[in-house]
PDB file of C-alpha atoms in Angstrom:
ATOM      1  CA  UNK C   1       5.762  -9.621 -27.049  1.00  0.00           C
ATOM      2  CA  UNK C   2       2.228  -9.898 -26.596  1.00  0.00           C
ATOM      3  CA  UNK C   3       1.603 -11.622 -22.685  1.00  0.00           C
ATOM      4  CA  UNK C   4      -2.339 -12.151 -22.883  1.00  0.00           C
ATOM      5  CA  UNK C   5      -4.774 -11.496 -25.627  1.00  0.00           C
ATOM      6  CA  UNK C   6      -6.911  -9.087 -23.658  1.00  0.00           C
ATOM      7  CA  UNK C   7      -7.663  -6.916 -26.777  1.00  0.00           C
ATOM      8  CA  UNK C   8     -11.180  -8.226 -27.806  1.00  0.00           C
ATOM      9  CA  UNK C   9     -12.405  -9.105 -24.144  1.00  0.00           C
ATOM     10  CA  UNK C  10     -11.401  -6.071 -22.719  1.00  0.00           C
ATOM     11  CA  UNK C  11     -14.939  -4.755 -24.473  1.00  0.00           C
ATOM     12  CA  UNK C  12     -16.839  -7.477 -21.839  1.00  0.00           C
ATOM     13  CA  UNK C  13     -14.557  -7.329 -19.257  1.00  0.00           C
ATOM     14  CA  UNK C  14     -15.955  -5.092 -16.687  1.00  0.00           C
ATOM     15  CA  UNK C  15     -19.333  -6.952 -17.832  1.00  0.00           C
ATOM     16  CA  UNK C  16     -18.174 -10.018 -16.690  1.00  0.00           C
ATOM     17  CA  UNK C  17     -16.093  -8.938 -13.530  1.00  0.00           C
ATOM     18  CA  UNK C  18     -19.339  -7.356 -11.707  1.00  0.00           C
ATOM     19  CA  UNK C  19     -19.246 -10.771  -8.963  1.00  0.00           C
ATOM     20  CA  UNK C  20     -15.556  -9.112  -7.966  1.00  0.00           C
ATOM     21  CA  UNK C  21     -15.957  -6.786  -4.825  1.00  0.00           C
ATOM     22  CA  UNK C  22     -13.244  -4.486  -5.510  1.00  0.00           C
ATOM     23  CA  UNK C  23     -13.840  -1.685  -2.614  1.00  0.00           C
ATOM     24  CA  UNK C  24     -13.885  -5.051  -0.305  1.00  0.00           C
ATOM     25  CA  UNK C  25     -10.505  -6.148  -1.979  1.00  0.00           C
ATOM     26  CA  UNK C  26      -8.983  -2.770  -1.788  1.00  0.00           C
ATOM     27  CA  UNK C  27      -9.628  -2.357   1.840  1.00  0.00           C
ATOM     28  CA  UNK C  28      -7.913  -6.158   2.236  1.00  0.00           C
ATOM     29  CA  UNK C  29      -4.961  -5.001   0.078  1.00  0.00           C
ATOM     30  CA  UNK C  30      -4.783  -1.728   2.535  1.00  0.00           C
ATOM     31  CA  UNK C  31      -4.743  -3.483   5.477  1.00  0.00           C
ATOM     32  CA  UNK C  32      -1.895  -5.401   4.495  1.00  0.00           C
ATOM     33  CA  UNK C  33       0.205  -2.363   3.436  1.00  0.00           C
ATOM     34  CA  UNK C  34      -0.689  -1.123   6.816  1.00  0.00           C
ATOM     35  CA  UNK C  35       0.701  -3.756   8.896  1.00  0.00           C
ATOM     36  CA  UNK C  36       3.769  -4.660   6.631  1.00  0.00           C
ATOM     37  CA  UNK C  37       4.765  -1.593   5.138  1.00  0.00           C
ATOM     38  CA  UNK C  38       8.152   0.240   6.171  1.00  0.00           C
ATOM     39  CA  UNK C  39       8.697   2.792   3.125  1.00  0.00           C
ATOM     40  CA  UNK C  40       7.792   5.992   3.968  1.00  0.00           C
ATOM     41  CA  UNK C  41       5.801   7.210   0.275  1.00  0.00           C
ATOM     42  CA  UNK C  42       2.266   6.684  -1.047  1.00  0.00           C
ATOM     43  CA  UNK C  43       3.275   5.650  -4.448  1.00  0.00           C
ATOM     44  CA  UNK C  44       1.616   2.715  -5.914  1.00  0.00           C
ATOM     45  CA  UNK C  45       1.908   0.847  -8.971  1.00  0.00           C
ATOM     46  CA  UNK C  46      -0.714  -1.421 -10.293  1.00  0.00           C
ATOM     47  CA  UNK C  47       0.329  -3.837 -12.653  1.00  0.00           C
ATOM     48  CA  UNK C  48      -1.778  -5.465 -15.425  1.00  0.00           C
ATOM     49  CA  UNK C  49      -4.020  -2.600 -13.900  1.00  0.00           C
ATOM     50  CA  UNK C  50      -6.484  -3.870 -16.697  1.00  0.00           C
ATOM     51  CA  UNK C  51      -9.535  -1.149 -17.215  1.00  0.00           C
ATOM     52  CA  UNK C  52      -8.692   0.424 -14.104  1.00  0.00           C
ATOM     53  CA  UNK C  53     -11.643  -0.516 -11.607  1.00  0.00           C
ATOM     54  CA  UNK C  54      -8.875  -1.494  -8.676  1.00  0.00           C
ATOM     55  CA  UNK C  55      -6.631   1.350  -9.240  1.00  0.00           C
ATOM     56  CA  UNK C  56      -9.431   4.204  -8.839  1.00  0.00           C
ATOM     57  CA  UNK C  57     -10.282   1.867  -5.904  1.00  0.00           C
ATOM     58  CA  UNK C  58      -6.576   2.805  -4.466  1.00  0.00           C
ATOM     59  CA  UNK C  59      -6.447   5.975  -5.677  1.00  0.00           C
ATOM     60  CA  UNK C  60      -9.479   6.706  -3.811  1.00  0.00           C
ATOM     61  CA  UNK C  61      -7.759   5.367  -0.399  1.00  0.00           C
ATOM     62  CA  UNK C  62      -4.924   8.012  -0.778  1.00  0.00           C
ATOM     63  CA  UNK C  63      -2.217   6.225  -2.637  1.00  0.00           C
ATOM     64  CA  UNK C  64      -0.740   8.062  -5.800  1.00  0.00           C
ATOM     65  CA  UNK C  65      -1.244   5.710  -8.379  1.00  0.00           C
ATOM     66  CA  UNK C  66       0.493   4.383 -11.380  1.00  0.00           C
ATOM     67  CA  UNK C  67      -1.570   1.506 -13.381  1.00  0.00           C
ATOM     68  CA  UNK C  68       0.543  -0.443 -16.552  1.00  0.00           C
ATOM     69  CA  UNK C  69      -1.045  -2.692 -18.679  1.00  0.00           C
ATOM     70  CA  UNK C  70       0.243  -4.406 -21.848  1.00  0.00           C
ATOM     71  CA  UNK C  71      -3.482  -3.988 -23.509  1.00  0.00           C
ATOM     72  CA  UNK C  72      -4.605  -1.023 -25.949  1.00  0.00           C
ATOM     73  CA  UNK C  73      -8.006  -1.910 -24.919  1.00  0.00           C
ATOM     74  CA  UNK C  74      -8.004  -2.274 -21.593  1.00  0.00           C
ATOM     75  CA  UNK C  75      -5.833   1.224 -20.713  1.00  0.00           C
ATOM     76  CA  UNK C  76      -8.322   2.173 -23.034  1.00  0.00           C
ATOM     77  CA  UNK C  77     -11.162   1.548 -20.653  1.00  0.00           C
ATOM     78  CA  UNK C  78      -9.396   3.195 -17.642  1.00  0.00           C
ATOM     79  CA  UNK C  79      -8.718   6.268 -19.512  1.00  0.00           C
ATOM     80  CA  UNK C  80     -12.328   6.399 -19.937  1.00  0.00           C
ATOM     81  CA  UNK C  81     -12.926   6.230 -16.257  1.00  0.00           C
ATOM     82  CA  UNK C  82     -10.194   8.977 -15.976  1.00  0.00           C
ATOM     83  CA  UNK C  83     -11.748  11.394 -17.578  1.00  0.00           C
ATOM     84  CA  UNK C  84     -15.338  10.401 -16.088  1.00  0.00           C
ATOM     85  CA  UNK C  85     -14.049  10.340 -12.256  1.00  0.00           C
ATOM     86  CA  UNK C  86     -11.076  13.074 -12.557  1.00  0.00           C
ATOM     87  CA  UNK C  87      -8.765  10.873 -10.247  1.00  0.00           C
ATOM     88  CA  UNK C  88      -4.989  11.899 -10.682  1.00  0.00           C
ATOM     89  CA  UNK C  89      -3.720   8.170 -12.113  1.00  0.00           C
ATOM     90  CA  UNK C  90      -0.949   7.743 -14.448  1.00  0.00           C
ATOM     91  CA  UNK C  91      -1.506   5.133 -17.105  1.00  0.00           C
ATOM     92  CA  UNK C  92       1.307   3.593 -19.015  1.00  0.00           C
ATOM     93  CA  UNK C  93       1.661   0.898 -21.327  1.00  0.00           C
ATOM     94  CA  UNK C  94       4.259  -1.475 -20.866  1.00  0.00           C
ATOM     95  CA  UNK C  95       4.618  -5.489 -21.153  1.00  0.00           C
ATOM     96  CA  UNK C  96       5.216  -6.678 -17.398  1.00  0.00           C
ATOM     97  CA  UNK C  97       8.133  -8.539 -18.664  1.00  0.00           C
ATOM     98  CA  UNK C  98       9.935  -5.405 -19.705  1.00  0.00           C
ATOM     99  CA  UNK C  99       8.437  -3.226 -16.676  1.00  0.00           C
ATOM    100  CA  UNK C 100      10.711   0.346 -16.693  1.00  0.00           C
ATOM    101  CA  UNK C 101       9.456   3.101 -14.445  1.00  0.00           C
ATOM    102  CA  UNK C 102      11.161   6.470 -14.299  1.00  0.00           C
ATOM    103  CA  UNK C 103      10.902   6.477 -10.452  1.00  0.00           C
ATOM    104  CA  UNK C 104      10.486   4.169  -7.923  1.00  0.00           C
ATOM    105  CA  UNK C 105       7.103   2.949  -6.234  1.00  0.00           C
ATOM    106  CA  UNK C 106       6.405   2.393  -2.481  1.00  0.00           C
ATOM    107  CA  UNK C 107       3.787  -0.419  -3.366  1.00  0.00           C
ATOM    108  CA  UNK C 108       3.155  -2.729  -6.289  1.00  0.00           C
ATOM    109  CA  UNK C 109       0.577  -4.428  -6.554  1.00  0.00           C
ATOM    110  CA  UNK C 110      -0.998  -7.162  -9.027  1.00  0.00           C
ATOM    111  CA  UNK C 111      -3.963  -8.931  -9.046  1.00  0.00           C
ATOM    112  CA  UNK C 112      -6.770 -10.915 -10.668  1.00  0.00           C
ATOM    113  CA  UNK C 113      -4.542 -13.786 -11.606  1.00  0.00           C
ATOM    114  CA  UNK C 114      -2.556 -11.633 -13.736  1.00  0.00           C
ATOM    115  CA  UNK C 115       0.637 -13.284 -13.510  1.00  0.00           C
ATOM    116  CA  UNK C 116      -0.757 -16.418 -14.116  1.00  0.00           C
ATOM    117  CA  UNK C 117      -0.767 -15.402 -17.681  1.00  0.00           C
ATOM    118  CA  UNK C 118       2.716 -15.474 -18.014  1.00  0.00           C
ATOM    119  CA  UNK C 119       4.455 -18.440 -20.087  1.00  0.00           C
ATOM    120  CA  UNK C 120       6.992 -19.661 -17.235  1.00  0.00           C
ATOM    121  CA  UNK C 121       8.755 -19.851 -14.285  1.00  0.00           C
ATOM    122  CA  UNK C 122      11.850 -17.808 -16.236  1.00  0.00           C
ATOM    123  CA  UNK C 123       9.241 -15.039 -17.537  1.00  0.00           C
ATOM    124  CA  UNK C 124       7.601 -15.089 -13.872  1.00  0.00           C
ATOM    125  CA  UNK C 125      11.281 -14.528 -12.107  1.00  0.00           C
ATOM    126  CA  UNK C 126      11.852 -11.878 -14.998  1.00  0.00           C
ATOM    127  CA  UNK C 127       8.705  -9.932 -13.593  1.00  0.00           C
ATOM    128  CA  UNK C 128      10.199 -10.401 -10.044  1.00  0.00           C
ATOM    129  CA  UNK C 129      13.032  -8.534 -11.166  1.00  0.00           C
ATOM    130  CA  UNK C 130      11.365  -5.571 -12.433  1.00  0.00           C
ATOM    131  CA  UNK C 131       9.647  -4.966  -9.829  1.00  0.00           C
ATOM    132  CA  UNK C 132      12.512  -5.326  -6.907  1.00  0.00           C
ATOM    133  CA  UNK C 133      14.020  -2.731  -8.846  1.00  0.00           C
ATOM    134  CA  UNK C 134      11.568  -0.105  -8.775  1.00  0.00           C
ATOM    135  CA  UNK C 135      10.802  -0.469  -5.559  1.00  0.00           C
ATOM    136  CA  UNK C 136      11.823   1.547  -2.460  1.00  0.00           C
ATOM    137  CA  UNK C 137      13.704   0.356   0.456  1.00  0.00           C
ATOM    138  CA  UNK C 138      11.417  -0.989   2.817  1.00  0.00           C
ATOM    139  CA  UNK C 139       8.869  -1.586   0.089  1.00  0.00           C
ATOM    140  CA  UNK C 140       6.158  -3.831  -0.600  1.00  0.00           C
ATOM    141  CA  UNK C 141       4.938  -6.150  -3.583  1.00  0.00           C
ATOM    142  CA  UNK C 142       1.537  -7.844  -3.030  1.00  0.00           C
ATOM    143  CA  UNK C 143      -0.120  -9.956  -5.439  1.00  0.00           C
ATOM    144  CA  UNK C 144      -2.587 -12.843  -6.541  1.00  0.00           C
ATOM    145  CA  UNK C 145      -2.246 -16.555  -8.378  1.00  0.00           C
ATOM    146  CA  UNK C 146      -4.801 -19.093  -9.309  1.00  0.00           C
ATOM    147  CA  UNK C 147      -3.503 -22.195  -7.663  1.00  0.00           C
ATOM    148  CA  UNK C 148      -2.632 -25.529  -8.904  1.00  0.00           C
ATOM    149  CA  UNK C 149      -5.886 -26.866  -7.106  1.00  0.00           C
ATOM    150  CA  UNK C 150      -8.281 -24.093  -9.408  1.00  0.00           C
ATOM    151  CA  UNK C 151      -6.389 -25.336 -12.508  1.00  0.00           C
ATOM    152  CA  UNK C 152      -7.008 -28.518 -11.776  1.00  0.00           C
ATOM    153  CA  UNK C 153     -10.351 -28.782 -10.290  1.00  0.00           C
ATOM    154  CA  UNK C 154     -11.969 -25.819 -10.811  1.00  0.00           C
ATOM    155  CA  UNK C 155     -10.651 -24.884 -14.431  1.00  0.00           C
ATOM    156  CA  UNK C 156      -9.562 -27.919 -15.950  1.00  0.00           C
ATOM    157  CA  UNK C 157     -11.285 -29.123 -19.086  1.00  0.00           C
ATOM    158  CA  UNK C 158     -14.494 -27.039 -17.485  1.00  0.00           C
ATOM    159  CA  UNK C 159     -16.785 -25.245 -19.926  1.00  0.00           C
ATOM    160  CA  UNK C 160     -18.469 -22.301 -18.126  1.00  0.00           C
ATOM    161  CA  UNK C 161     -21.329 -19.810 -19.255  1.00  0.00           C
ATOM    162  CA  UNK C 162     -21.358 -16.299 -18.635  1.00  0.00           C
ATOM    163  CA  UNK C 163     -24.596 -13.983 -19.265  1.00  0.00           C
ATOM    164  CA  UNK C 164     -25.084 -10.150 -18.619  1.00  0.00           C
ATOM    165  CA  UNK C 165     -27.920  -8.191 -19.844  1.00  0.00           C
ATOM    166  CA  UNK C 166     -25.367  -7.173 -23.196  1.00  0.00           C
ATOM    167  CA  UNK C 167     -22.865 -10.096 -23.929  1.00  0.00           C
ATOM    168  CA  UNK C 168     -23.031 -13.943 -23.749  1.00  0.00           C
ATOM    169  CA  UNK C 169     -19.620 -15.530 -22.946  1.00  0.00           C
ATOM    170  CA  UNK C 170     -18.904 -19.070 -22.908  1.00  0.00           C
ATOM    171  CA  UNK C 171     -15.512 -20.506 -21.610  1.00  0.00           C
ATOM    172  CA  UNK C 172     -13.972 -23.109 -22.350  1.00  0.00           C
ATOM    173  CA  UNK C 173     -11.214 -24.687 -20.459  1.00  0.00           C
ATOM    174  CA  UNK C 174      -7.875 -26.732 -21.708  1.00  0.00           C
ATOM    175  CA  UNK C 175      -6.138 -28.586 -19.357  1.00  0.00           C
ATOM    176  CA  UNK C 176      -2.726 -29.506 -20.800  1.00  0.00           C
ATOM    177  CA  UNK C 177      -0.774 -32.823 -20.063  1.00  0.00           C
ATOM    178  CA  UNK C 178       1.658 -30.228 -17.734  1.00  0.00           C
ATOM    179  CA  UNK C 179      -1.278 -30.407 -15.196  1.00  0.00           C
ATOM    180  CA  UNK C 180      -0.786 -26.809 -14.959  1.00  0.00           C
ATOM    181  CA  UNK C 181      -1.524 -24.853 -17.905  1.00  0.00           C
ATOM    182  CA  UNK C 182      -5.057 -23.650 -18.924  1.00  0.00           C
ATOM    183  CA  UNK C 183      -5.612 -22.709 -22.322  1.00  0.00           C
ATOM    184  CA  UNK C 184      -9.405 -20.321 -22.247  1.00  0.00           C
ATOM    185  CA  UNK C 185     -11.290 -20.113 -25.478  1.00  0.00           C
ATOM    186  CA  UNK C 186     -14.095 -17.463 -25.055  1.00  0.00           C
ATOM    187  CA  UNK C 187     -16.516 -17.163 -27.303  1.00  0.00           C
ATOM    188  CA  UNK C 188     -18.639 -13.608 -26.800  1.00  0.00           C
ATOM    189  CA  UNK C 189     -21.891 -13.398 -28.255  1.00  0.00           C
ATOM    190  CA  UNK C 190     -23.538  -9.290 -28.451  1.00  0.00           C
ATOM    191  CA  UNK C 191     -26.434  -8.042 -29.956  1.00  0.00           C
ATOM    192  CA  UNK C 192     -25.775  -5.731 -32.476  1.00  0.00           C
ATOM    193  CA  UNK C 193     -27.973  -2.552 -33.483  1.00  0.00           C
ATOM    194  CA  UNK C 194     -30.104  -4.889 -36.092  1.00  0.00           C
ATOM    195  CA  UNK C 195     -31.078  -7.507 -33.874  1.00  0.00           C
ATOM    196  CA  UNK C 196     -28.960  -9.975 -34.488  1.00  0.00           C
ATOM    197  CA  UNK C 197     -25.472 -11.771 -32.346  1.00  0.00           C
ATOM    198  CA  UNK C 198     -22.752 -10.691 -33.485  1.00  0.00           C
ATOM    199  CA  UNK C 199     -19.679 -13.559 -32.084  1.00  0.00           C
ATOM    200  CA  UNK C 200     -15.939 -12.780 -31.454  1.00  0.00           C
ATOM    201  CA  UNK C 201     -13.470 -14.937 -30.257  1.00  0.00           C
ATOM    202  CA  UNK C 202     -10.496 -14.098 -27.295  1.00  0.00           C
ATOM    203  CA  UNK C 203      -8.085 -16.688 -26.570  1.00  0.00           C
ATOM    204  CA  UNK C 204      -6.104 -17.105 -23.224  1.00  0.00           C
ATOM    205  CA  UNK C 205      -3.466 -18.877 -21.196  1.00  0.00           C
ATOM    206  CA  UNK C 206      -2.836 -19.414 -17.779  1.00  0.00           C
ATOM    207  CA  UNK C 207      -0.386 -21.409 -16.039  1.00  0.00           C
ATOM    208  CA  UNK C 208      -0.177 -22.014 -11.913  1.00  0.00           C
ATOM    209  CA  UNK C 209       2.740 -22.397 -10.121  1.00  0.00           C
ATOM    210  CA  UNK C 210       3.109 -24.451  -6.789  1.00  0.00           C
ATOM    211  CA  UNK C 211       3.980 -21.674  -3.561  1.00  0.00           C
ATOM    212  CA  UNK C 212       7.326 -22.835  -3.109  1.00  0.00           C
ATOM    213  CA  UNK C 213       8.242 -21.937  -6.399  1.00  0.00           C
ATOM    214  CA  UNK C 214       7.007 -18.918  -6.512  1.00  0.00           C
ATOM    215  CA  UNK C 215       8.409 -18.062  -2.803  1.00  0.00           C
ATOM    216  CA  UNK C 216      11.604 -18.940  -4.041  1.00  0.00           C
ATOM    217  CA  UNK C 217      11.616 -17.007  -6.850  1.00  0.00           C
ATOM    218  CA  UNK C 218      10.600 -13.979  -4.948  1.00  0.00           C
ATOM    219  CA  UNK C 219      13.937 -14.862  -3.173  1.00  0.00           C
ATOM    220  CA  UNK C 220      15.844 -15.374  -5.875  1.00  0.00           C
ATOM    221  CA  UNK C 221      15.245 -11.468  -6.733  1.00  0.00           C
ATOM    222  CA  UNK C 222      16.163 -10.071  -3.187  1.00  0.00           C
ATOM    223  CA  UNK C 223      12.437  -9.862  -1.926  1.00  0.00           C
ATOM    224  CA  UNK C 224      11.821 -11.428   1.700  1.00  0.00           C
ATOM    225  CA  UNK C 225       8.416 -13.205   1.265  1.00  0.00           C
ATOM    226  CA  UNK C 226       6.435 -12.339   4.732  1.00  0.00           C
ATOM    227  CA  UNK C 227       3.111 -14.161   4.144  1.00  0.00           C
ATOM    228  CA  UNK C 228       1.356 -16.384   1.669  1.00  0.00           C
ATOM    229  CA  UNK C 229      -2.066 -16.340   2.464  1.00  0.00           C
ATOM    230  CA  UNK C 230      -5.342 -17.880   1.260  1.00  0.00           C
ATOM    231  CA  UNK C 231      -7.022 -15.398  -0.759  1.00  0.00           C
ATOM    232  CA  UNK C 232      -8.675 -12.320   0.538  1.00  0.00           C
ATOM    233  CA  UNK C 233      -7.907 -13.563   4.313  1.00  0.00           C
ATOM    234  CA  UNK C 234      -4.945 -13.669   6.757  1.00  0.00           C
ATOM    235  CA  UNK C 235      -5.281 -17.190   6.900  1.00  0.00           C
ATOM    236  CA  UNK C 236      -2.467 -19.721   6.094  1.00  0.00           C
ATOM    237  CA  UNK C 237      -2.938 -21.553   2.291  1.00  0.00           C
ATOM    238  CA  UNK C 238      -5.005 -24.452   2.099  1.00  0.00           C
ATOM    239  CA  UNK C 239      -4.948 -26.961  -0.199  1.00  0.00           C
ATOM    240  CA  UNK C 240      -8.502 -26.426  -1.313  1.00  0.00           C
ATOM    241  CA  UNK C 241      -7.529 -22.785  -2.294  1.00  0.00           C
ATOM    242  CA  UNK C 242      -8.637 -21.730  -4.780  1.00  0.00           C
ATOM    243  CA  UNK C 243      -5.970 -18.315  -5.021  1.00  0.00           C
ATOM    244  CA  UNK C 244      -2.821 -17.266  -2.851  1.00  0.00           C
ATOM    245  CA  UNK C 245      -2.018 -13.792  -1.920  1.00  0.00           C
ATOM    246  CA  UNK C 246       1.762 -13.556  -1.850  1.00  0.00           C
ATOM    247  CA  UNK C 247       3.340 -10.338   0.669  1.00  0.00           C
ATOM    248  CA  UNK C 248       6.936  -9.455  -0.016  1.00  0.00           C
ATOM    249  CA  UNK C 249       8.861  -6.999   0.855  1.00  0.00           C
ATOM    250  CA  UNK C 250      12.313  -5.517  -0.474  1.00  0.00           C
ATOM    251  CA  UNK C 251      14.688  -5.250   3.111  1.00  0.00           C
ATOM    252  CA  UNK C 252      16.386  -2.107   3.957  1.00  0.00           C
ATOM    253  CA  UNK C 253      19.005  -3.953   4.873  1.00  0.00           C
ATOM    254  CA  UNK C 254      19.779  -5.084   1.156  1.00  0.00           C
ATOM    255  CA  UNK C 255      20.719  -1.151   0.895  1.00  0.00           C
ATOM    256  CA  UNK C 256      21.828  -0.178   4.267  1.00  0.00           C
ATOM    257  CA  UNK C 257      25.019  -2.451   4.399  1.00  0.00           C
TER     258      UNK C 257
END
């Protein structure tokens, strides 16, 4: 089952992304596997790894990385960046929901409001799962949500343009009467080789869930949540923020009685 619709955009997505710093988020994501780690491996997986950009970031810091993605197109794009940098990733494609690796990972991690796109609290928990069971002892799992503040504010019934040198993108926002689900319609405009725009459509969903639910869903799995911090600081969530960045970590207790 089909979690975003990633297939078309994934064409424009690295485009669109360029205002992310992702060597300045990698270095944030280290430092917080520095100071709360307690596994002893270097294995990382990135899920909804997208086209890759953050996982050569963390391959490039050391970790031996694993990226899933549910999207054709966007593993697509990493593989491309495989073969162009020679880092030793492993890509797989798998549906978070039904996440099955063959091993077990040191770190997960998942961001760019990735989880966001899943339908509900149930399918969010089911995720949870998954990834408590692949992961080590001692283990962490450190990701990213839009709040319930972006959705609100920010997103809403917004309409937003988008322009690179090779792709116009306008998106348009939903609010729905949940006051927490926002359905994206993106219209992508490219010139084509005769001159003229050729338009394709991507449709999206995202839904934002308050902290306490998610904490206790994390807890509901077995993971201890450590830290739920405003986005790309160590600072405690405001309720301006626009994203949280959740720290958990599976206790070596849970195996050690």
């Amino acid at each position: 089952m089909q979690a975003t619709g990633y297939e078309i955009f994934s064409e424009y997505y690295d485009q669109l992304t360029k205002n992310v710093s992702y060597e300045a988020r990698g270095a944030y994501l280290d430092r917080l596997i520095q100071k709360y780690l307690q596994s002893e491996g270097r294995v990382m997986l990135d899920l909804a790894c997208g086209t890759g950009t953050m996982t050569e970031q963390m391959a490039r810091r050391g970790y031996d990385m694993i990226g899933v993605d549910y999207s054709e197109g966007m593993l697509s794009q990493a593989m491309e960046k495989k073969f162009a940098t020679g880092l030793p990733i492993l890509y797989v494609q798998q549906d978070m929901r039904a996440l099955e690796l063959y091993g077990t990972v040191d770190v997960t991690i998942c961001t760019l409001d990735s989880l966001n796109h899943l339908r509900d609290a149930n399918e969010v928990e089911q995720v949870f799962r998954r990834v408590w069971d692949i992961t080590e002892p001692g283990g962490l799992f450190l990701f990213d949500m839009n709040t319930l503040y972006k959705h609100q504010v920010l997103l809403g019934n917004e309409v937003y343009i988008y322009e690179t040198e090779d792709v116009y993108c306008v998106w348009e926002n939903h609010l729905r009467s949940d006051d927490c689900t926002v359905d994206i319609t993106l219209q992508l405009f490219q010139r084509c080789a005769d001159g003229r725009y050729c338009r394709k459509e991507e449709t999206l969903t995202e839904r934002a869930y308050a902290p306490e639910t998610v904490t206790a869903l994390l807890g509901s799995v077995g993971f201890q949540v450590l830290a739920v911090y405003a986005a790309d600081t160590q600072q405690p969530l405001q309720p301006d923020s626009e994203r949280m960045v959740v720290v958990a970590r599976k206790e070596r207790k849970i195996w050690e009685s």
